[in-house]
PDB file of C-alpha atoms in Angstrom:
ATOM      1  CA  UNK A   1      -6.898-115.749   7.833  1.00  0.00           C
ATOM      2  CA  UNK A   2      -8.823-118.898   6.908  1.00  0.00           C
ATOM      3  CA  UNK A   3      -7.136-122.160   7.910  1.00  0.00           C
ATOM      4  CA  UNK A   4      -7.438-124.754   5.133  1.00  0.00           C
ATOM      5  CA  UNK A   5      -6.567-128.401   5.733  1.00  0.00           C
ATOM      6  CA  UNK A   6      -6.012-130.365   2.534  1.00  0.00           C
ATOM      7  CA  UNK A   7      -6.136-134.017   3.507  1.00  0.00           C
ATOM      8  CA  UNK A   8      -3.511-136.395   2.182  1.00  0.00           C
ATOM      9  CA  UNK A   9      -5.289-139.778   2.220  1.00  0.00           C
ATOM     10  CA  UNK A  10      -3.322-142.881   1.400  1.00  0.00           C
ATOM     11  CA  UNK A  11      -3.867-143.472  -2.294  1.00  0.00           C
ATOM     12  CA  UNK A  12      -5.049-139.938  -3.037  1.00  0.00           C
ATOM     13  CA  UNK A  13      -4.850-138.789  -6.653  1.00  0.00           C
ATOM     14  CA  UNK A  14      -1.948-136.385  -6.763  1.00  0.00           C
ATOM     15  CA  UNK A  15      -3.519-134.033  -9.308  1.00  0.00           C
ATOM     16  CA  UNK A  16      -6.467-132.983  -7.143  1.00  0.00           C
ATOM     17  CA  UNK A  17      -4.256-132.698  -4.080  1.00  0.00           C
ATOM     18  CA  UNK A  18      -1.525-130.574  -5.658  1.00  0.00           C
ATOM     19  CA  UNK A  19      -3.904-128.669  -7.917  1.00  0.00           C
ATOM     20  CA  UNK A  20      -5.918-127.505  -4.910  1.00  0.00           C
ATOM     21  CA  UNK A  21      -2.800-126.546  -2.964  1.00  0.00           C
ATOM     22  CA  UNK A  22      -1.347-124.650  -5.896  1.00  0.00           C
ATOM     23  CA  UNK A  23      -4.486-122.638  -6.607  1.00  0.00           C
ATOM     24  CA  UNK A  24      -5.051-121.664  -2.977  1.00  0.00           C
ATOM     25  CA  UNK A  25      -1.436-120.736  -2.255  1.00  0.00           C
ATOM     26  CA  UNK A  26      -1.294-118.716  -5.468  1.00  0.00           C
ATOM     27  CA  UNK A  27      -4.194-116.634  -4.191  1.00  0.00           C
ATOM     28  CA  UNK A  28      -1.963-115.657  -1.277  1.00  0.00           C
ATOM     29  CA  UNK A  29       0.739-114.635  -3.750  1.00  0.00           C
ATOM     30  CA  UNK A  30      -1.761-112.477  -5.637  1.00  0.00           C
ATOM     31  CA  UNK A  31      -2.654-110.656  -2.430  1.00  0.00           C
ATOM     32  CA  UNK A  32       1.015-110.193  -1.480  1.00  0.00           C
ATOM     33  CA  UNK A  33       1.737-108.714  -4.917  1.00  0.00           C
ATOM     34  CA  UNK A  34      -0.974-106.138  -4.197  1.00  0.00           C
ATOM     35  CA  UNK A  35       0.623-105.254  -0.877  1.00  0.00           C
ATOM     36  CA  UNK A  36      -2.071-107.067   1.084  1.00  0.00           C
ATOM     37  CA  UNK A  37      -1.982-109.826   3.668  1.00  0.00           C
ATOM     38  CA  UNK A  38      -2.505-113.476   2.595  1.00  0.00           C
ATOM     39  CA  UNK A  39      -5.999-114.806   3.261  1.00  0.00           C
ATOM     40  CA  UNK A  40      -5.331-118.560   3.524  1.00  0.00           C
ATOM     41  CA  UNK A  41      -3.143-120.728   5.711  1.00  0.00           C
ATOM     42  CA  UNK A  42      -2.904-123.911   3.645  1.00  0.00           C
ATOM     43  CA  UNK A  43      -1.620-127.130   5.192  1.00  0.00           C
ATOM     44  CA  UNK A  44      -1.319-130.687   3.924  1.00  0.00           C
ATOM     45  CA  UNK A  45      -2.758-132.862   6.668  1.00  0.00           C
ATOM     46  CA  UNK A  46      -2.050-136.580   6.763  1.00  0.00           C
ATOM     47  CA  UNK A  47      -2.140-139.806   8.711  1.00  0.00           C
ATOM     48  CA  UNK A  48       1.654-139.947   8.426  1.00  0.00           C
ATOM     49  CA  UNK A  49       4.451-137.531   7.532  1.00  0.00           C
ATOM     50  CA  UNK A  50       5.067-139.281   4.200  1.00  0.00           C
ATOM     51  CA  UNK A  51       2.078-140.720   2.327  1.00  0.00           C
ATOM     52  CA  UNK A  52       2.058-142.733  -0.918  1.00  0.00           C
ATOM     53  CA  UNK A  53      -0.344-141.312  -3.498  1.00  0.00           C
ATOM     54  CA  UNK A  54      -1.459-142.081  -7.069  1.00  0.00           C
ATOM     55  CA  UNK A  55      -0.963-145.825  -6.737  1.00  0.00           C
ATOM     56  CA  UNK A  56       2.398-145.429  -4.999  1.00  0.00           C
ATOM     57  CA  UNK A  57       3.969-143.547  -7.914  1.00  0.00           C
ATOM     58  CA  UNK A  58       4.516-140.466  -5.739  1.00  0.00           C
ATOM     59  CA  UNK A  59       4.982-139.619  -2.073  1.00  0.00           C
ATOM     60  CA  UNK A  60       3.356-136.556  -0.510  1.00  0.00           C
ATOM     61  CA  UNK A  61       5.072-134.986   2.488  1.00  0.00           C
ATOM     62  CA  UNK A  62       2.508-133.591   4.885  1.00  0.00           C
ATOM     63  CA  UNK A  63       2.865-130.412   6.932  1.00  0.00           C
ATOM     64  CA  UNK A  64       1.086-131.786   9.980  1.00  0.00           C
ATOM     65  CA  UNK A  65      -0.572-134.950  11.277  1.00  0.00           C
ATOM     66  CA  UNK A  66      -4.357-134.780  11.493  1.00  0.00           C
ATOM     67  CA  UNK A  67      -4.394-135.404  15.256  1.00  0.00           C
ATOM     68  CA  UNK A  68      -2.335-132.265  15.801  1.00  0.00           C
ATOM     69  CA  UNK A  69      -4.882-130.050  14.044  1.00  0.00           C
ATOM     70  CA  UNK A  70      -7.220-128.956  16.811  1.00  0.00           C
ATOM     71  CA  UNK A  71      -9.192-126.410  14.807  1.00  0.00           C
ATOM     72  CA  UNK A  72      -9.526-125.693  11.105  1.00  0.00           C
ATOM     73  CA  UNK A  73     -11.925-123.735   8.922  1.00  0.00           C
ATOM     74  CA  UNK A  74     -12.084-125.800   5.736  1.00  0.00           C
ATOM     75  CA  UNK A  75     -11.188-129.439   5.046  1.00  0.00           C
ATOM     76  CA  UNK A  76     -10.574-130.487   1.450  1.00  0.00           C
ATOM     77  CA  UNK A  77     -10.762-134.203   0.646  1.00  0.00           C
ATOM     78  CA  UNK A  78      -8.986-134.963  -2.652  1.00  0.00           C
ATOM     79  CA  UNK A  79      -9.978-137.705  -5.070  1.00  0.00           C
ATOM     80  CA  UNK A  80      -9.221-141.274  -4.014  1.00  0.00           C
ATOM     81  CA  UNK A  81      -7.577-143.853  -6.243  1.00  0.00           C
ATOM     82  CA  UNK A  82      -8.050-147.603  -6.533  1.00  0.00           C
ATOM     83  CA  UNK A  83     -10.789-149.857  -5.151  1.00  0.00           C
ATOM     84  CA  UNK A  84     -12.989-147.471  -3.224  1.00  0.00           C
ATOM     85  CA  UNK A  85     -14.053-149.618  -0.254  1.00  0.00           C
ATOM     86  CA  UNK A  86     -10.408-150.473   0.395  1.00  0.00           C
ATOM     87  CA  UNK A  87      -9.489-146.782   0.112  1.00  0.00           C
ATOM     88  CA  UNK A  88     -12.123-145.862   2.694  1.00  0.00           C
ATOM     89  CA  UNK A  89     -10.922-148.592   5.058  1.00  0.00           C
ATOM     90  CA  UNK A  90      -7.293-147.473   4.679  1.00  0.00           C
ATOM     91  CA  UNK A  91      -8.231-143.893   5.535  1.00  0.00           C
ATOM     92  CA  UNK A  92     -10.968-144.519   8.130  1.00  0.00           C
ATOM     93  CA  UNK A  93      -9.007-142.757  10.886  1.00  0.00           C
ATOM     94  CA  UNK A  94      -9.817-139.462   9.192  1.00  0.00           C
ATOM     95  CA  UNK A  95     -13.572-140.000   9.598  1.00  0.00           C
ATOM     96  CA  UNK A  96     -14.141-139.144  13.299  1.00  0.00           C
ATOM     97  CA  UNK A  97     -11.738-136.205  12.993  1.00  0.00           C
ATOM     98  CA  UNK A  98     -13.702-134.807  10.019  1.00  0.00           C
ATOM     99  CA  UNK A  99     -16.967-135.191  11.947  1.00  0.00           C
ATOM    100  CA  UNK A 100     -15.557-133.462  15.036  1.00  0.00           C
ATOM    101  CA  UNK A 101     -14.151-130.589  12.986  1.00  0.00           C
ATOM    102  CA  UNK A 102     -17.480-130.123  11.197  1.00  0.00           C
ATOM    103  CA  UNK A 103     -19.354-130.069  14.500  1.00  0.00           C
ATOM    104  CA  UNK A 104     -16.894-127.419  15.687  1.00  0.00           C
ATOM    105  CA  UNK A 105     -17.613-125.168  12.712  1.00  0.00           C
ATOM    106  CA  UNK A 106     -15.334-126.387   9.933  1.00  0.00           C
ATOM    107  CA  UNK A 107     -16.659-126.744   6.398  1.00  0.00           C
ATOM    108  CA  UNK A 108     -15.782-129.789   4.285  1.00  0.00           C
ATOM    109  CA  UNK A 109     -15.252-130.091   0.517  1.00  0.00           C
ATOM    110  CA  UNK A 110     -14.820-133.357  -1.386  1.00  0.00           C
ATOM    111  CA  UNK A 111     -13.258-133.555  -4.820  1.00  0.00           C
ATOM    112  CA  UNK A 112     -14.458-136.187  -7.304  1.00  0.00           C
ATOM    113  CA  UNK A 113     -14.110-139.646  -5.672  1.00  0.00           C
ATOM    114  CA  UNK A 114     -13.317-137.993  -2.358  1.00  0.00           C
ATOM    115  CA  UNK A 115     -17.110-137.883  -1.991  1.00  0.00           C
ATOM    116  CA  UNK A 116     -16.993-141.514  -0.879  1.00  0.00           C
ATOM    117  CA  UNK A 117     -14.869-140.629   2.147  1.00  0.00           C
ATOM    118  CA  UNK A 118     -17.078-137.637   2.951  1.00  0.00           C
ATOM    119  CA  UNK A 119     -20.230-139.767   2.654  1.00  0.00           C
ATOM    120  CA  UNK A 120     -18.659-142.347   4.978  1.00  0.00           C
ATOM    121  CA  UNK A 121     -18.756-139.755   7.768  1.00  0.00           C
ATOM    122  CA  UNK A 122     -22.573-139.727   7.705  1.00  0.00           C
ATOM    123  CA  UNK A 123     -22.562-135.944   7.323  1.00  0.00           C
ATOM    124  CA  UNK A 124     -24.162-136.138   3.864  1.00  0.00           C
ATOM    125  CA  UNK A 125     -27.239-138.064   4.991  1.00  0.00           C
ATOM    126  CA  UNK A 126     -30.267-136.406   3.410  1.00  0.00           C
ATOM    127  CA  UNK A 127     -28.084-133.910   1.540  1.00  0.00           C
ATOM    128  CA  UNK A 128     -27.000-133.492  -2.069  1.00  0.00           C
ATOM    129  CA  UNK A 129     -23.608-134.624  -3.330  1.00  0.00           C
ATOM    130  CA  UNK A 130     -21.726-134.859  -6.632  1.00  0.00           C
ATOM    131  CA  UNK A 131     -18.977-137.269  -7.651  1.00  0.00           C
ATOM    132  CA  UNK A 132     -17.563-138.789 -10.822  1.00  0.00           C
ATOM    133  CA  UNK A 133     -20.416-139.966 -13.048  1.00  0.00           C
ATOM    134  CA  UNK A 134     -18.659-143.317 -13.609  1.00  0.00           C
ATOM    135  CA  UNK A 135     -19.002-144.054  -9.885  1.00  0.00           C
ATOM    136  CA  UNK A 136     -22.686-143.099  -9.647  1.00  0.00           C
ATOM    137  CA  UNK A 137     -24.091-146.623  -9.403  1.00  0.00           C
ATOM    138  CA  UNK A 138     -21.595-147.671  -6.740  1.00  0.00           C
ATOM    139  CA  UNK A 139     -22.151-144.472  -4.762  1.00  0.00           C
ATOM    140  CA  UNK A 140     -25.926-144.937  -4.752  1.00  0.00           C
ATOM    141  CA  UNK A 141     -25.534-148.545  -3.624  1.00  0.00           C
ATOM    142  CA  UNK A 142     -23.178-147.625  -0.783  1.00  0.00           C
ATOM    143  CA  UNK A 143     -24.957-144.442   0.329  1.00  0.00           C
ATOM    144  CA  UNK A 144     -28.674-144.699  -0.490  1.00  0.00           C
ATOM    145  CA  UNK A 145     -29.510-141.951   2.018  1.00  0.00           C
ATOM    146  CA  UNK A 146     -27.485-139.349   0.079  1.00  0.00           C
ATOM    147  CA  UNK A 147     -29.055-137.430  -2.804  1.00  0.00           C
ATOM    148  CA  UNK A 148     -26.544-138.030  -5.589  1.00  0.00           C
ATOM    149  CA  UNK A 149     -26.785-135.392  -8.332  1.00  0.00           C
ATOM    150  CA  UNK A 150     -24.820-136.851 -11.233  1.00  0.00           C
ATOM    151  CA  UNK A 151     -25.335-133.854 -13.493  1.00  0.00           C
ATOM    152  CA  UNK A 152     -23.863-131.288 -11.093  1.00  0.00           C
ATOM    153  CA  UNK A 153     -20.277-130.066 -11.030  1.00  0.00           C
ATOM    154  CA  UNK A 154     -20.657-128.318  -7.650  1.00  0.00           C
ATOM    155  CA  UNK A 155     -22.902-128.831  -4.638  1.00  0.00           C
ATOM    156  CA  UNK A 156     -23.026-126.532  -1.608  1.00  0.00           C
ATOM    157  CA  UNK A 157     -25.252-127.459   1.317  1.00  0.00           C
ATOM    158  CA  UNK A 158     -24.848-126.589   4.996  1.00  0.00           C
ATOM    159  CA  UNK A 159     -21.091-126.168   4.852  1.00  0.00           C
ATOM    160  CA  UNK A 160     -20.547-129.335   2.808  1.00  0.00           C
ATOM    161  CA  UNK A 161     -19.271-129.031  -0.756  1.00  0.00           C
ATOM    162  CA  UNK A 162     -18.588-131.570  -3.479  1.00  0.00           C
ATOM    163  CA  UNK A 163     -17.400-131.577  -7.064  1.00  0.00           C
ATOM    164  CA  UNK A 164     -18.153-133.733 -10.069  1.00  0.00           C
ATOM    165  CA  UNK A 165     -15.727-135.926 -11.957  1.00  0.00           C
ATOM    166  CA  UNK A 166     -12.003-135.597 -12.555  1.00  0.00           C
ATOM    167  CA  UNK A 167     -10.748-132.063 -13.293  1.00  0.00           C
ATOM    168  CA  UNK A 168     -14.088-130.420 -12.503  1.00  0.00           C
ATOM    169  CA  UNK A 169     -12.660-130.164  -8.972  1.00  0.00           C
ATOM    170  CA  UNK A 170     -10.933-127.001 -10.250  1.00  0.00           C
ATOM    171  CA  UNK A 171     -14.339-125.353 -10.588  1.00  0.00           C
ATOM    172  CA  UNK A 172     -15.108-126.125  -6.958  1.00  0.00           C
ATOM    173  CA  UNK A 173     -11.782-124.637  -5.844  1.00  0.00           C
ATOM    174  CA  UNK A 174     -12.573-121.487  -7.865  1.00  0.00           C
ATOM    175  CA  UNK A 175     -16.012-121.430  -6.233  1.00  0.00           C
ATOM    176  CA  UNK A 176     -14.395-121.581  -2.784  1.00  0.00           C
ATOM    177  CA  UNK A 177     -11.891-118.876  -3.735  1.00  0.00           C
ATOM    178  CA  UNK A 178     -14.765-116.637  -4.796  1.00  0.00           C
ATOM    179  CA  UNK A 179     -16.627-117.349  -1.581  1.00  0.00           C
ATOM    180  CA  UNK A 180     -13.695-116.708   0.752  1.00  0.00           C
ATOM    181  CA  UNK A 181     -11.457-114.292  -1.195  1.00  0.00           C
ATOM    182  CA  UNK A 182     -13.857-112.494  -3.515  1.00  0.00           C
ATOM    183  CA  UNK A 183     -15.095-112.560  -7.100  1.00  0.00           C
ATOM    184  CA  UNK A 184     -12.168-110.579  -8.486  1.00  0.00           C
ATOM    185  CA  UNK A 185      -9.660-113.053  -7.076  1.00  0.00           C
ATOM    186  CA  UNK A 186     -11.606-115.995  -8.512  1.00  0.00           C
ATOM    187  CA  UNK A 187     -11.614-114.358 -11.956  1.00  0.00           C
ATOM    188  CA  UNK A 188      -7.884-113.665 -11.749  1.00  0.00           C
ATOM    189  CA  UNK A 189      -7.220-117.263 -10.712  1.00  0.00           C
ATOM    190  CA  UNK A 190      -9.344-118.612 -13.570  1.00  0.00           C
ATOM    191  CA  UNK A 191      -7.386-116.531 -16.081  1.00  0.00           C
ATOM    192  CA  UNK A 192      -3.943-117.368 -14.709  1.00  0.00           C
ATOM    193  CA  UNK A 193      -4.704-121.102 -14.510  1.00  0.00           C
ATOM    194  CA  UNK A 194      -6.803-121.148 -17.724  1.00  0.00           C
ATOM    195  CA  UNK A 195      -9.877-122.608 -15.994  1.00  0.00           C
ATOM    196  CA  UNK A 196     -13.276-121.892 -17.501  1.00  0.00           C
ATOM    197  CA  UNK A 197     -15.434-120.361 -14.787  1.00  0.00           C
ATOM    198  CA  UNK A 198     -19.039-121.107 -13.890  1.00  0.00           C
ATOM    199  CA  UNK A 199     -19.350-124.533 -15.435  1.00  0.00           C
ATOM    200  CA  UNK A 200     -22.306-126.009 -13.602  1.00  0.00           C
ATOM    201  CA  UNK A 201     -23.037-129.301 -15.356  1.00  0.00           C
ATOM    202  CA  UNK A 202     -21.160-132.471 -16.287  1.00  0.00           C
ATOM    203  CA  UNK A 203     -24.183-133.882 -18.125  1.00  0.00           C
ATOM    204  CA  UNK A 204     -22.590-133.708 -21.579  1.00  0.00           C
ATOM    205  CA  UNK A 205     -19.703-135.916 -20.374  1.00  0.00           C
ATOM    206  CA  UNK A 206     -21.848-138.675 -18.892  1.00  0.00           C
ATOM    207  CA  UNK A 207     -21.970-142.055 -20.636  1.00  0.00           C
ATOM    208  CA  UNK A 208     -25.115-143.841 -19.477  1.00  0.00           C
ATOM    209  CA  UNK A 209     -24.348-147.181 -17.862  1.00  0.00           C
ATOM    210  CA  UNK A 210     -27.478-149.010 -16.837  1.00  0.00           C
ATOM    211  CA  UNK A 211     -27.294-150.164 -13.240  1.00  0.00           C
ATOM    212  CA  UNK A 212     -27.081-153.958 -13.422  1.00  0.00           C
ATOM    213  CA  UNK A 213     -25.257-154.599 -10.165  1.00  0.00           C
ATOM    214  CA  UNK A 214     -28.360-156.028  -8.526  1.00  0.00           C
ATOM    215  CA  UNK A 215     -29.892-159.462  -8.043  1.00  0.00           C
ATOM    216  CA  UNK A 216     -33.364-158.918  -9.532  1.00  0.00           C
ATOM    217  CA  UNK A 217     -33.151-161.181 -12.601  1.00  0.00           C
ATOM    218  CA  UNK A 218     -36.499-160.209 -14.227  1.00  0.00           C
ATOM    219  CA  UNK A 219     -35.460-156.553 -14.045  1.00  0.00           C
ATOM    220  CA  UNK A 220     -32.062-157.351 -15.590  1.00  0.00           C
ATOM    221  CA  UNK A 221     -33.865-159.103 -18.429  1.00  0.00           C
ATOM    222  CA  UNK A 222     -36.144-156.094 -18.852  1.00  0.00           C
ATOM    223  CA  UNK A 223     -33.088-153.827 -19.028  1.00  0.00           C
ATOM    224  CA  UNK A 224     -31.466-156.062 -21.630  1.00  0.00           C
ATOM    225  CA  UNK A 225     -34.667-156.107 -23.691  1.00  0.00           C
ATOM    226  CA  UNK A 226     -34.821-152.294 -23.644  1.00  0.00           C
ATOM    227  CA  UNK A 227     -31.159-151.995 -24.640  1.00  0.00           C
ATOM    228  CA  UNK A 228     -31.565-154.402 -27.574  1.00  0.00           C
ATOM    229  CA  UNK A 229     -34.864-152.946 -28.809  1.00  0.00           C
ATOM    230  CA  UNK A 230     -34.592-149.244 -28.029  1.00  0.00           C
ATOM    231  CA  UNK A 231     -35.613-148.338 -31.615  1.00  0.00           C
ATOM    232  CA  UNK A 232     -39.044-149.830 -30.968  1.00  0.00           C
ATOM    233  CA  UNK A 233     -41.921-148.414 -28.959  1.00  0.00           C
ATOM    234  CA  UNK A 234     -41.748-150.171 -25.574  1.00  0.00           C
ATOM    235  CA  UNK A 235     -44.415-149.799 -22.891  1.00  0.00           C
ATOM    236  CA  UNK A 236     -44.467-150.684 -19.227  1.00  0.00           C
ATOM    237  CA  UNK A 237     -47.455-152.939 -19.898  1.00  0.00           C
ATOM    238  CA  UNK A 238     -45.497-154.827 -22.559  1.00  0.00           C
ATOM    239  CA  UNK A 239     -42.577-155.435 -20.188  1.00  0.00           C
ATOM    240  CA  UNK A 240     -44.894-156.422 -17.342  1.00  0.00           C
ATOM    241  CA  UNK A 241     -46.582-158.989 -19.580  1.00  0.00           C
ATOM    242  CA  UNK A 242     -43.272-160.336 -20.911  1.00  0.00           C
ATOM    243  CA  UNK A 243     -41.887-160.971 -17.439  1.00  0.00           C
ATOM    244  CA  UNK A 244     -45.146-161.985 -15.750  1.00  0.00           C
ATOM    245  CA  UNK A 245     -45.181-159.056 -13.347  1.00  0.00           C
ATOM    246  CA  UNK A 246     -47.897-156.627 -12.402  1.00  0.00           C
ATOM    247  CA  UNK A 247     -47.333-153.098 -13.691  1.00  0.00           C
ATOM    248  CA  UNK A 248     -46.926-151.544 -10.254  1.00  0.00           C
ATOM    249  CA  UNK A 249     -44.687-154.382  -9.112  1.00  0.00           C
ATOM    250  CA  UNK A 250     -42.482-153.961 -12.196  1.00  0.00           C
ATOM    251  CA  UNK A 251     -42.222-150.199 -11.782  1.00  0.00           C
ATOM    252  CA  UNK A 252     -41.406-150.469  -8.079  1.00  0.00           C
ATOM    253  CA  UNK A 253     -38.745-153.137  -8.582  1.00  0.00           C
ATOM    254  CA  UNK A 254     -37.286-151.399 -11.640  1.00  0.00           C
ATOM    255  CA  UNK A 255     -36.870-148.107  -9.771  1.00  0.00           C
ATOM    256  CA  UNK A 256     -35.348-149.838  -6.755  1.00  0.00           C
ATOM    257  CA  UNK A 257     -32.859-151.828  -8.856  1.00  0.00           C
ATOM    258  CA  UNK A 258     -31.791-149.177 -11.371  1.00  0.00           C
ATOM    259  CA  UNK A 259     -32.532-145.795  -9.722  1.00  0.00           C
ATOM    260  CA  UNK A 260     -34.580-144.978 -12.854  1.00  0.00           C
ATOM    261  CA  UNK A 261     -38.216-145.394 -13.728  1.00  0.00           C
ATOM    262  CA  UNK A 262     -38.908-147.604 -16.754  1.00  0.00           C
ATOM    263  CA  UNK A 263     -39.693-144.534 -18.860  1.00  0.00           C
ATOM    264  CA  UNK A 264     -36.499-142.783 -17.734  1.00  0.00           C
ATOM    265  CA  UNK A 265     -34.422-145.857 -18.527  1.00  0.00           C
ATOM    266  CA  UNK A 266     -35.893-146.124 -22.031  1.00  0.00           C
ATOM    267  CA  UNK A 267     -35.164-142.428 -22.614  1.00  0.00           C
ATOM    268  CA  UNK A 268     -31.592-142.723 -21.336  1.00  0.00           C
ATOM    269  CA  UNK A 269     -30.865-145.716 -23.581  1.00  0.00           C
ATOM    270  CA  UNK A 270     -32.331-143.953 -26.642  1.00  0.00           C
ATOM    271  CA  UNK A 271     -30.395-140.753 -25.963  1.00  0.00           C
ATOM    272  CA  UNK A 272     -27.147-142.661 -25.382  1.00  0.00           C
ATOM    273  CA  UNK A 273     -27.584-144.291 -28.788  1.00  0.00           C
ATOM    274  CA  UNK A 274     -28.311-140.866 -30.297  1.00  0.00           C
ATOM    275  CA  UNK A 275     -25.141-139.435 -28.728  1.00  0.00           C
ATOM    276  CA  UNK A 276     -23.022-142.193 -30.277  1.00  0.00           C
ATOM    277  CA  UNK A 277     -24.636-141.591 -33.666  1.00  0.00           C
ATOM    278  CA  UNK A 278     -24.028-137.836 -33.459  1.00  0.00           C
ATOM    279  CA  UNK A 279     -20.392-138.500 -32.558  1.00  0.00           C
ATOM    280  CA  UNK A 280     -19.661-141.076 -35.253  1.00  0.00           C
ATOM    281  CA  UNK A 281     -22.072-140.774 -38.193  1.00  0.00           C
ATOM    282  CA  UNK A 282     -23.040-138.252 -40.868  1.00  0.00           C
ATOM    283  CA  UNK A 283     -26.772-138.740 -40.228  1.00  0.00           C
ATOM    284  CA  UNK A 284     -28.620-135.464 -39.713  1.00  0.00           C
ATOM    285  CA  UNK A 285     -30.483-134.824 -36.459  1.00  0.00           C
ATOM    286  CA  UNK A 286     -33.839-135.991 -37.825  1.00  0.00           C
ATOM    287  CA  UNK A 287     -32.296-139.244 -39.095  1.00  0.00           C
ATOM    288  CA  UNK A 288     -30.657-139.823 -35.716  1.00  0.00           C
ATOM    289  CA  UNK A 289     -33.987-139.136 -34.033  1.00  0.00           C
ATOM    290  CA  UNK A 290     -35.860-141.700 -36.158  1.00  0.00           C
ATOM    291  CA  UNK A 291     -33.087-144.282 -35.826  1.00  0.00           C
ATOM    292  CA  UNK A 292     -33.364-144.320 -32.032  1.00  0.00           C
ATOM    293  CA  UNK A 293     -37.137-144.577 -32.050  1.00  0.00           C
ATOM    294  CA  UNK A 294     -38.384-140.995 -31.685  1.00  0.00           C
ATOM    295  CA  UNK A 295     -40.972-139.545 -34.081  1.00  0.00           C
ATOM    296  CA  UNK A 296     -41.638-136.240 -32.299  1.00  0.00           C
ATOM    297  CA  UNK A 297     -38.878-133.743 -33.087  1.00  0.00           C
ATOM    298  CA  UNK A 298     -39.681-131.461 -30.170  1.00  0.00           C
ATOM    299  CA  UNK A 299     -39.831-134.330 -27.663  1.00  0.00           C
ATOM    300  CA  UNK A 300     -36.482-135.671 -28.905  1.00  0.00           C
ATOM    301  CA  UNK A 301     -34.705-132.326 -28.701  1.00  0.00           C
ATOM    302  CA  UNK A 302     -36.197-131.509 -25.287  1.00  0.00           C
ATOM    303  CA  UNK A 303     -35.250-134.893 -23.853  1.00  0.00           C
ATOM    304  CA  UNK A 304     -31.774-134.750 -25.395  1.00  0.00           C
ATOM    305  CA  UNK A 305     -31.048-131.344 -23.869  1.00  0.00           C
ATOM    306  CA  UNK A 306     -32.469-132.329 -20.483  1.00  0.00           C
ATOM    307  CA  UNK A 307     -30.188-135.363 -20.293  1.00  0.00           C
ATOM    308  CA  UNK A 308     -27.004-133.948 -21.872  1.00  0.00           C
ATOM    309  CA  UNK A 309     -27.302-130.242 -21.173  1.00  0.00           C
ATOM    310  CA  UNK A 310     -26.766-129.545 -24.895  1.00  0.00           C
ATOM    311  CA  UNK A 311     -28.900-129.451 -28.024  1.00  0.00           C
ATOM    312  CA  UNK A 312     -28.222-132.264 -30.540  1.00  0.00           C
ATOM    313  CA  UNK A 313     -26.429-129.800 -32.854  1.00  0.00           C
ATOM    314  CA  UNK A 314     -24.285-128.389 -30.048  1.00  0.00           C
ATOM    315  CA  UNK A 315     -23.450-131.916 -28.911  1.00  0.00           C
ATOM    316  CA  UNK A 316     -22.382-132.916 -32.421  1.00  0.00           C
ATOM    317  CA  UNK A 317     -20.244-129.796 -32.800  1.00  0.00           C
ATOM    318  CA  UNK A 318     -18.525-130.539 -29.495  1.00  0.00           C
ATOM    319  CA  UNK A 319     -17.843-134.245 -29.873  1.00  0.00           C
ATOM    320  CA  UNK A 320     -17.988-135.362 -33.497  1.00  0.00           C
ATOM    321  CA  UNK A 321     -14.755-136.899 -34.701  1.00  0.00           C
ATOM    322  CA  UNK A 322     -12.704-134.492 -36.763  1.00  0.00           C
ATOM    323  CA  UNK A 323     -12.422-136.759 -39.797  1.00  0.00           C
ATOM    324  CA  UNK A 324     -16.224-136.666 -40.190  1.00  0.00           C
ATOM    325  CA  UNK A 325     -16.324-132.877 -40.328  1.00  0.00           C
TER     326      UNK A 325
END
C-alpha cells in the first residue's frame, strides 16, 4: 500500500486539496468494489490539527501533524492562495520535512501554485517545473535556477512532479493514479469524475503578459514600443538604434529582463493580438494575419500553433464569443 501525504498548508486552496483526496480515496473504493485490497493510504498532513484554507473561508481538519509522519511514499502540495511570499513564509516549517522525506525515498508532487513551496525546498534546482501561467514571471524571478515550462500541464523528473494552472491539477492526479494503480484505474477515474485524460498543454489558455517587473528602463521602453507598433516590421537593429544600445548589448539585456529574445517577444505580442482578434472579430484568418503584421501565411500559422498549441481556426472555434458565430 502506498502512503500518500496530502499537505494542508495554511492558506491552501480547498479545491486542489479536497479534489486530490477525493480522487485518490475513490480509487480505493473502486478496488474494494472489485473485491481487492485498497492501494493507497491517504492522509491529510498539517502544521496544526485545524488549518484555515481558501482565505479563511474553510477549515481543514488534518489526520496527522507533519512531524509525526516518519516515512511516506508521496507528498502532494496543493495550490497556495494569497500573496505567495507570505504563503511560503507561513508554511516554511514544511520545507525541511519535505527535503528529508525526498532524501529518504518519497516522491513529491506540486499542484498549480504549490510549485512555489516545492521550489523553495531547492529540490527543483536544474529541473523542470510547471505552475499557473499567470505566475510565470514571478516564479522565474524567485527561482531562476528552475526550468519553468509554462506550456506544460505535467512535469515528471526524478520523483518530482508538478502541474500547470488551476484545475489542470486533476490531470496530474490521474497521471499519478495511472502510475501507481494502473491504466485501467486511471481511465475509470477519468470517466467517473468527467476529467479529460492526457491533456499535455496549457498553451491555448495562456495570455501573454510581457515581463516588466524589472529595472532596466531602456528595455521597458523597447517592450512598450513593440507592444504599440506590433503591426509594423521591427528589427533588433532598429531598437538598438532607437535606445542607443549595441545589438548584442540589447539582446543580452532584453533576454535577461524578459526571459524572451527580442524576436520571441515580437512574435508573442503579435500572436496575442491575433488571439484577441480571433476571439472577438469576424475577420478571416488571412485578415487577422495581415492586421498583426504577418505577410507569410505559413510562418503565421506555424508560429501561432507553436505558441498556442492550436491552429488559428481551431483556436477561433474554441474561444470565439457565441454571439459572433
